[in-house]
Coordinates of C-alpha atoms in Angstrom, one line a residue:
M1 CA 12.0 -26.8 -29.5
T2 CA 9.0 -25.9 -27.4
D3 CA 5.9 -27.4 -28.1
V4 CA 3.3 -24.5 -28.3
N5 CA 0.6 -26.5 -26.9
T6 CA 2.9 -27.2 -23.8
A7 CA 3.5 -23.8 -23.1
F8 CA 0.1 -22.4 -23.7
A9 CA -1.1 -24.8 -21.2
A10 CA 1.6 -23.9 -18.8
E11 CA 0.8 -20.2 -19.3
K12 CA -2.9 -20.9 -18.8
A13 CA -2.1 -22.9 -15.7
D14 CA -0.1 -20.0 -14.3
Q15 CA -3.0 -17.6 -15.0
I16 CA -5.4 -19.9 -13.0
Q17 CA -3.3 -20.4 -10.1
S18 CA -2.7 -16.3 -10.2
V19 CA -6.4 -16.3 -10.1
R20 CA -7.0 -18.4 -7.2
D21 CA -4.1 -16.7 -5.1
E22 CA -5.7 -13.2 -5.5
A23 CA -9.0 -14.8 -4.6
S24 CA -7.7 -16.6 -1.6
A25 CA -6.1 -13.2 -0.6
L26 CA -8.9 -11.0 -0.9
Q27 CA -11.0 -14.0 0.6
G28 CA -8.4 -14.3 3.8
R29 CA -8.8 -10.4 4.3
I30 CA -12.6 -10.9 4.4
D31 CA -12.2 -13.8 6.9
R32 CA -9.9 -11.5 9.1
G33 CA -12.8 -9.0 9.4
E34 CA -10.5 -6.5 7.4
L35 CA -13.1 -6.1 4.3
R36 CA -16.7 -6.3 4.0
P37 CA -18.3 -7.5 0.9
L38 CA -21.0 -5.0 -0.6
G39 CA -21.8 -6.9 -3.4
G40 CA -20.6 -6.7 -7.2
D41 CA -16.7 -6.8 -6.4
R42 CA -17.2 -3.8 -4.2
Y43 CA -15.6 -3.9 -0.6
E44 CA -15.7 -1.7 2.6
V45 CA -12.3 -1.4 4.9
T46 CA -13.5 -2.1 8.4
S47 CA -10.1 -2.0 10.1
G48 CA -6.8 0.0 10.2
W49 CA -6.5 3.8 9.4
D50 CA -8.3 3.6 5.9
R51 CA -11.4 2.3 7.5
G52 CA -14.7 3.1 5.9
E53 CA -13.1 3.6 2.7
V54 CA -14.8 1.6 -0.3
F55 CA -13.4 0.2 -3.5
T56 CA -14.4 -1.8 -6.4
I57 CA -12.4 -4.4 -7.9
S58 CA -12.0 -4.6 -11.7
R59 CA -11.4 -7.9 -13.5
D60 CA -9.9 -9.0 -16.9
T61 CA -11.5 -11.6 -19.3
E62 CA -9.8 -14.2 -17.4
G63 CA -11.3 -13.4 -14.3
R64 CA -8.0 -11.9 -13.0
I65 CA -8.0 -9.0 -10.7
A66 CA -7.0 -5.9 -13.0
G67 CA -7.2 -3.1 -10.8
I68 CA -8.7 -1.4 -7.9
L69 CA -11.1 1.4 -8.4
A70 CA -10.9 3.7 -5.5
N71 CA -14.2 5.2 -4.7
H72 CA -11.8 8.1 -3.4
G73 CA -14.0 7.9 -0.1
L74 CA -17.1 8.9 -2.0
D75 CA -20.3 7.0 -1.9
T76 CA -22.4 5.4 -4.5
T77 CA -25.8 6.3 -5.9
A78 CA -28.5 3.6 -6.0
D79 CA -27.5 3.1 -9.7
G80 CA -24.0 2.6 -9.0
K81 CA -22.9 6.1 -9.8
V82 CA -20.4 8.0 -8.0
A83 CA -22.2 10.3 -5.4
L84 CA -20.8 13.6 -6.3
Y85 CA -22.6 16.5 -8.3
A86 CA -20.1 19.1 -9.7
A87 CA -20.8 22.5 -11.9
A88 CA -17.7 21.8 -13.8
P89 CA -15.4 18.3 -14.0
A90 CA -14.1 17.8 -10.6
W91 CA -12.5 14.9 -8.6
H92 CA -10.8 13.6 -11.9
G93 CA -13.9 13.4 -13.8
L94 CA -16.0 11.4 -11.4
G95 CA -19.6 12.4 -10.4
Q96 CA -22.8 13.8 -12.1
I97 CA -21.8 17.2 -14.1
I98 CA -24.3 20.0 -14.9
P99 CA -22.3 22.4 -17.0
G100 CA -22.5 25.9 -15.4
G101 CA -24.4 24.5 -12.4
T102 CA -27.8 24.7 -11.2
T103 CA -29.9 26.3 -8.5
D104 CA -32.4 23.6 -7.9
I105 CA -31.6 22.0 -4.4
D106 CA -33.6 18.7 -5.3
E107 CA -31.6 18.1 -8.4
V108 CA -28.3 18.2 -6.7
L109 CA -29.6 16.2 -3.8
R110 CA -30.4 13.6 -6.4
R111 CA -27.4 13.9 -8.5
S112 CA -24.9 14.1 -5.4
G113 CA -26.6 11.1 -3.5
L114 CA -27.5 13.4 -0.8
D115 CA -31.4 12.7 -0.9
F116 CA -31.6 10.7 2.5
Q117 CA -32.6 11.7 5.8
V118 CA -31.1 10.7 8.9
I119 CA -32.7 9.7 12.0
T120 CA -31.4 8.3 15.4
V121 CA -32.7 4.8 16.8
P122 CA -32.2 3.2 20.3
A123 CA -28.8 1.4 21.0
L124 CA -29.8 -2.1 21.7
Y125 CA -27.6 -5.0 23.3
D126 CA -28.2 -8.7 24.0
W127 CA -27.8 -9.9 27.8
Q128 CA -28.3 -13.3 28.2
G129 CA -30.7 -13.6 25.6
E130 CA -32.6 -10.3 26.8
I131 CA -32.7 -7.5 24.3
R132 CA -31.9 -4.2 26.4
E133 CA -31.8 -0.7 25.5
H134 CA -28.7 1.6 26.4
T135 CA -31.1 4.9 27.1
D136 CA -27.9 7.3 27.2
Q137 CA -26.7 6.3 23.6
H138 CA -28.3 6.2 20.0
H139 CA -27.3 5.5 16.5
T140 CA -27.5 7.5 13.5
V141 CA -29.0 5.8 10.7
R142 CA -29.8 6.4 7.0
T143 CA -33.5 6.2 6.0
D144 CA -33.0 5.0 2.5
T145 CA -30.5 2.2 3.3
G146 CA -30.7 1.6 6.9
A147 CA -26.8 1.9 7.0
A148 CA -25.9 2.8 10.6
L149 CA -23.5 5.9 10.7
G150 CA -22.4 6.4 14.3
A151 CA -23.1 6.1 17.7
V152 CA -24.4 9.5 19.6
G153 CA -25.4 10.7 22.8
A154 CA -29.5 10.8 23.7
R155 CA -29.6 15.0 22.9
Y156 CA -27.8 14.6 19.5
E157 CA -30.1 15.7 16.6
P158 CA -29.2 15.2 13.1
I159 CA -29.0 18.3 10.8
Q160 CA -30.4 17.0 7.7
N161 CA -28.4 17.4 4.3
R162 CA -31.2 19.8 3.0
A163 CA -30.3 22.1 5.9
G164 CA -26.6 22.5 4.9
F165 CA -28.1 23.8 1.4
E166 CA -30.5 26.2 3.2
F167 CA -27.8 27.4 5.4
L168 CA -25.7 28.5 2.5
Q169 CA -28.6 30.3 0.8
E170 CA -29.1 32.1 4.1
L171 CA -25.4 33.0 4.4
V172 CA -25.3 34.8 1.4
G173 CA -28.4 36.1 1.2
S174 CA -30.2 34.7 -1.8
S175 CA -32.3 31.7 -2.9
E176 CA -30.7 31.6 -6.3
V177 CA -27.5 30.2 -5.2
T178 CA -25.4 28.2 -8.0
W179 CA -24.1 25.1 -6.4
E180 CA -20.7 24.4 -7.2
S181 CA -20.4 20.9 -5.8
A182 CA -21.8 18.4 -3.4
G183 CA -20.9 15.0 -2.3
V184 CA -21.2 12.1 -0.1
L185 CA -18.2 10.6 1.9
R186 CA -17.7 7.4 3.7
G187 CA -21.3 5.8 3.0
G188 CA -22.9 9.2 4.3
K189 CA -21.0 9.4 7.6
R190 CA -19.7 13.0 6.2
V191 CA -21.2 14.9 3.4
F192 CA -20.0 18.4 1.9
I193 CA -21.4 21.1 -0.3
S194 CA -19.9 24.1 -1.7
I195 CA -20.8 27.5 -3.5
R196 CA -18.6 29.7 -5.6
L197 CA -19.3 33.2 -4.4
P198 CA -20.0 36.0 -7.5
E199 CA -17.1 38.3 -7.2
T200 CA -13.3 37.0 -7.6
V201 CA -10.8 38.2 -5.4
T202 CA -7.8 40.1 -7.1
V203 CA -4.5 40.6 -5.0
D204 CA -2.6 43.7 -5.8
A205 CA -5.1 45.1 -8.5
D206 CA -2.5 47.8 -9.2
G207 CA 0.5 45.3 -9.4
I208 CA 0.3 41.9 -9.8
K209 CA -3.5 41.4 -10.3
D210 CA -3.4 37.8 -9.0
S211 CA -6.9 36.0 -9.1
V212 CA -8.3 33.7 -6.2
I213 CA -11.5 32.2 -6.5
P214 CA -13.8 32.8 -3.4
Y215 CA -15.6 29.6 -2.3
V216 CA -18.0 28.8 0.9
A217 CA -18.3 25.2 2.0
V218 CA -20.2 23.2 4.3
M219 CA -19.4 19.9 5.8
N220 CA -21.9 18.0 7.6
D221 CA -21.0 14.9 9.8
H222 CA -23.6 12.3 10.6
S223 CA -21.2 9.9 12.7
G224 CA -21.3 12.0 15.9
R225 CA -17.5 12.9 15.7
A226 CA -17.7 16.2 14.3
K227 CA -19.9 19.1 14.3
F228 CA -21.7 20.9 11.5
Q229 CA -19.3 23.1 10.1
C230 CA -19.0 26.1 7.6
V231 CA -15.5 26.8 6.4
V232 CA -14.4 29.9 3.7
T233 CA -11.8 28.4 1.0
P234 CA -10.1 30.7 -1.0
W235 CA -8.8 28.9 -4.3
R236 CA -6.0 30.1 -6.4
P237 CA -6.6 28.2 -9.7
V238 CA -3.1 28.9 -11.2
C239 CA -1.3 26.2 -8.9
A240 CA -4.7 24.8 -7.4
N241 CA -3.5 25.9 -3.9
T242 CA -6.2 26.1 -1.1
E243 CA -5.4 29.7 0.2
R244 CA -7.2 28.8 3.8
F245 CA -6.1 30.8 6.9
A246 CA -7.2 33.0 9.6
V247 CA -7.0 36.6 8.9
R248 CA -7.5 39.6 11.5
D249 CA -11.1 40.6 12.4
A250 CA -12.6 37.9 10.2
F251 CA -13.7 34.1 10.8
T252 CA -12.6 31.1 8.8
S253 CA -14.9 28.8 9.9
W254 CA -18.0 28.6 12.1
S255 CA -19.3 25.1 13.5
V256 CA -22.3 23.9 15.7
R257 CA -23.4 20.7 17.6
H258 CA -25.9 18.6 16.4
T259 CA -28.7 19.5 19.0
A260 CA -32.3 20.4 19.1
K261 CA -31.3 24.1 18.9
A262 CA -28.9 23.7 16.0
T263 CA -31.1 25.0 13.3
G264 CA -31.7 28.3 15.5
Q265 CA -28.2 28.8 15.7
I266 CA -27.3 28.2 12.3
K267 CA -29.8 31.0 11.1
E268 CA -27.8 33.2 13.3
A269 CA -24.3 32.3 11.5
R270 CA -24.6 35.3 8.9
R271 CA -25.5 37.9 11.1
T272 CA -22.5 36.6 13.9
L273 CA -19.9 36.2 11.5
N274 CA -20.6 37.8 7.9
M275 CA -18.2 35.4 6.9
S276 CA -18.6 35.3 3.2
L277 CA -18.1 39.3 2.7
R278 CA -15.9 40.6 5.6
Y279 CA -13.4 37.6 5.5
Y280 CA -12.5 37.9 1.8
E281 CA -12.4 41.7 2.1
V282 CA -9.5 41.4 4.7
F283 CA -8.3 38.6 2.8
A284 CA -7.7 40.9 0.0
Q285 CA -6.0 43.5 1.8
E286 CA -3.6 41.4 3.9
E287 CA -2.5 39.5 0.6
T288 CA -2.0 42.6 -1.3
A289 CA 0.2 43.9 1.7
L290 CA 2.4 40.9 1.4
A291 CA 2.6 41.3 -2.3
R292 CA 4.1 44.6 -1.8
T293 CA 6.8 43.4 0.7
K294 CA 10.1 42.5 -0.5
L295 CA 11.8 39.5 0.7
A296 CA 15.1 37.9 0.2
L297 CA 16.0 34.3 -0.2
D298 CA 17.9 34.4 3.1
E299 CA 14.9 36.0 4.7
F300 CA 12.7 33.3 3.6
H301 CA 15.1 30.9 4.8
R302 CA 14.5 32.2 8.3
V303 CA 10.6 32.1 8.1
I304 CA 10.9 28.5 7.2
G305 CA 13.2 27.9 10.0
D306 CA 10.8 29.4 12.5
L307 CA 7.9 27.4 11.2
W308 CA 9.7 24.1 10.9
P309 CA 12.7 24.5 13.8
L310 CA 15.2 21.9 13.7
E311 CA 16.7 21.0 17.2
E312 CA 20.2 21.0 17.8
D313 CA 20.4 17.4 18.8
A314 CA 18.4 16.6 15.7
T315 CA 19.1 12.8 14.3
K316 CA 20.4 12.4 10.8
Q317 CA 17.0 11.1 9.8
K318 CA 15.6 14.6 11.1
K319 CA 18.2 16.7 9.5
T320 CA 17.7 14.9 6.2
I321 CA 14.0 15.4 6.2
H322 CA 14.6 19.1 7.3
A323 CA 17.1 19.6 4.2
K324 CA 14.9 17.9 1.8
R325 CA 11.9 20.4 2.8
L326 CA 14.0 23.3 2.5
D327 CA 15.3 22.2 -0.6
T328 CA 11.6 21.8 -2.0
L329 CA 10.2 25.0 -0.3
T330 CA 13.4 27.1 -2.2
E331 CA 12.3 25.5 -5.6
V332 CA 8.6 26.2 -5.3
Y333 CA 9.7 30.0 -4.0
A334 CA 11.9 30.5 -7.0
T335 CA 8.8 29.6 -9.1
E336 CA 6.7 32.0 -7.4
T337 CA 9.3 34.9 -7.6
K338 CA 9.5 34.5 -11.0
R339 CA 5.4 35.2 -11.4
V340 CA 5.1 37.6 -8.8
G341 CA 8.4 38.7 -7.7
P342 CA 10.6 37.9 -4.6
T343 CA 8.0 39.2 -2.0
A344 CA 6.2 37.8 1.0
Y345 CA 3.4 37.2 -1.0
A346 CA 5.3 34.6 -3.1
A347 CA 6.7 33.1 0.2
E348 CA 3.3 32.4 1.4
R349 CA 2.3 30.9 -2.2
A350 CA 5.4 28.7 -1.6
I351 CA 4.5 27.4 1.9
T352 CA 0.7 26.8 0.7
G353 CA 1.9 25.1 -2.6
Y354 CA 4.1 23.0 -0.3
L355 CA 1.3 22.1 2.3
D356 CA -0.8 21.4 -0.7
H357 CA 1.3 19.3 -2.9
H358 CA 4.4 18.3 -1.6
T359 CA 4.3 17.5 1.9
N360 CA 4.1 13.8 2.8
R361 CA 0.7 12.2 3.1
R362 CA -0.3 8.6 4.3
V363 CA -2.4 7.1 1.5
P364 CA -5.2 5.0 2.3
Q365 CA -5.1 1.9 -0.2
T366 CA -8.6 3.0 -1.8
M367 CA -7.4 6.4 -2.6
T368 CA -4.7 8.0 -4.8
E369 CA -2.2 10.2 -3.6
E370 CA -3.6 13.2 -5.4
L371 CA -7.2 12.7 -4.1
T372 CA -5.6 12.4 -0.5
R373 CA -4.5 15.7 -0.9
A374 CA -7.7 17.0 -2.2
A375 CA -9.2 15.5 0.8
A376 CA -6.9 16.9 3.1
A377 CA -7.3 20.5 1.7
L378 CA -11.1 19.9 1.7
E379 CA -11.1 19.2 5.6
G380 CA -8.2 21.9 6.4
A381 CA -5.7 19.4 7.5
D382 CA -3.0 22.4 7.4
D383 CA -5.1 25.3 8.3
D384 CA -3.1 25.6 11.4
M385 CA 0.5 25.7 9.5
K386 CA -0.8 28.1 7.0
T387 CA -2.1 30.6 9.6
R388 CA 1.0 30.5 11.5
A389 CA 2.9 31.2 8.1
H390 CA 0.3 33.9 7.1
R391 CA 1.1 35.8 10.7
R392 CA 5.0 35.4 10.5
L393 CA 4.8 36.9 7.0
M394 CA 2.6 39.7 8.0
L395 CA 5.1 40.7 10.6
L396 CA 7.5 41.4 7.7
N397 CA 5.1 44.1 6.7
T398 CA 5.2 46.3 9.7
R399 CA 9.0 46.6 9.8

């Protein structure tokens, strides 16, 4: 018979050792410079391909690591809340929700964690005990926390977060814009703002009547690695697909470098691109044309072969990947054809759905697969392939 007290003591000893092992492994990563403690069991990854991501360790009553709560690349506000504002529950329930949204920029700035300025400071270095300045380089810094965001050139001029809101107001010609979402990524190095346009886009109004919700989003970068960018982002709620691709005579995006003249250039964007109206007008026309173009399964497979060609001397592994991709695309296409018929439109929905929900993504340790896919869609990781697919399918409409 096993002594209960002995068993309990052994179990307790195992638990204590487990806590020690986990703490030792965590401390090892800190000592190697792979993690930076932020306080309160929050850590920032400082190396590898998930560098800059932040996560929080949750513990059970015994002090053991119970799980890792990813901040999903989102920053946190001063009171510890996730830095995200949304008009409806988004990003899996994270963020500060205002049902129905708000037109108040200051309210969104506060709730989303975007209420900080960015300045540039000299790049200094220590040379044999003397502090010197690198005159051609500066650092971007948050004025609220003093955190460095990136290294930039001397001509770099920060575009402030508020400017992104004002840009979208000017783009749609209204100061009464209802803000859809806004948030801070990677400690403030990247921020985003989006609005939903009032008119829902209807594809093939006399036929399938498929709905697409039109959004316009701004992505601003404070690290010096990317431009201030505005993108149109059609969203199909039925399958949560981001239908973002180039169409004829219209732009999907516009960007400008961070310079002293940037503000003036931003003000020209609406007149130059007219993206919020012209894009969706052409989008609906071309999508309706695809919805009225019949497409047999073997022709769909030819389209896939053109988009993802397989070399004659491909390795066994590549052939396996190719076959698996074709099987998945065929399944998604079959689902789409049941809803909208065997058409080029169904084919495009299948390809878009595959890219958004099925293609392989390298998932950072601090993010879930689903959130990695959401970030990829936001940043347009597959826009080029979606554009290629759209153009290839539009060729079928001209036969």
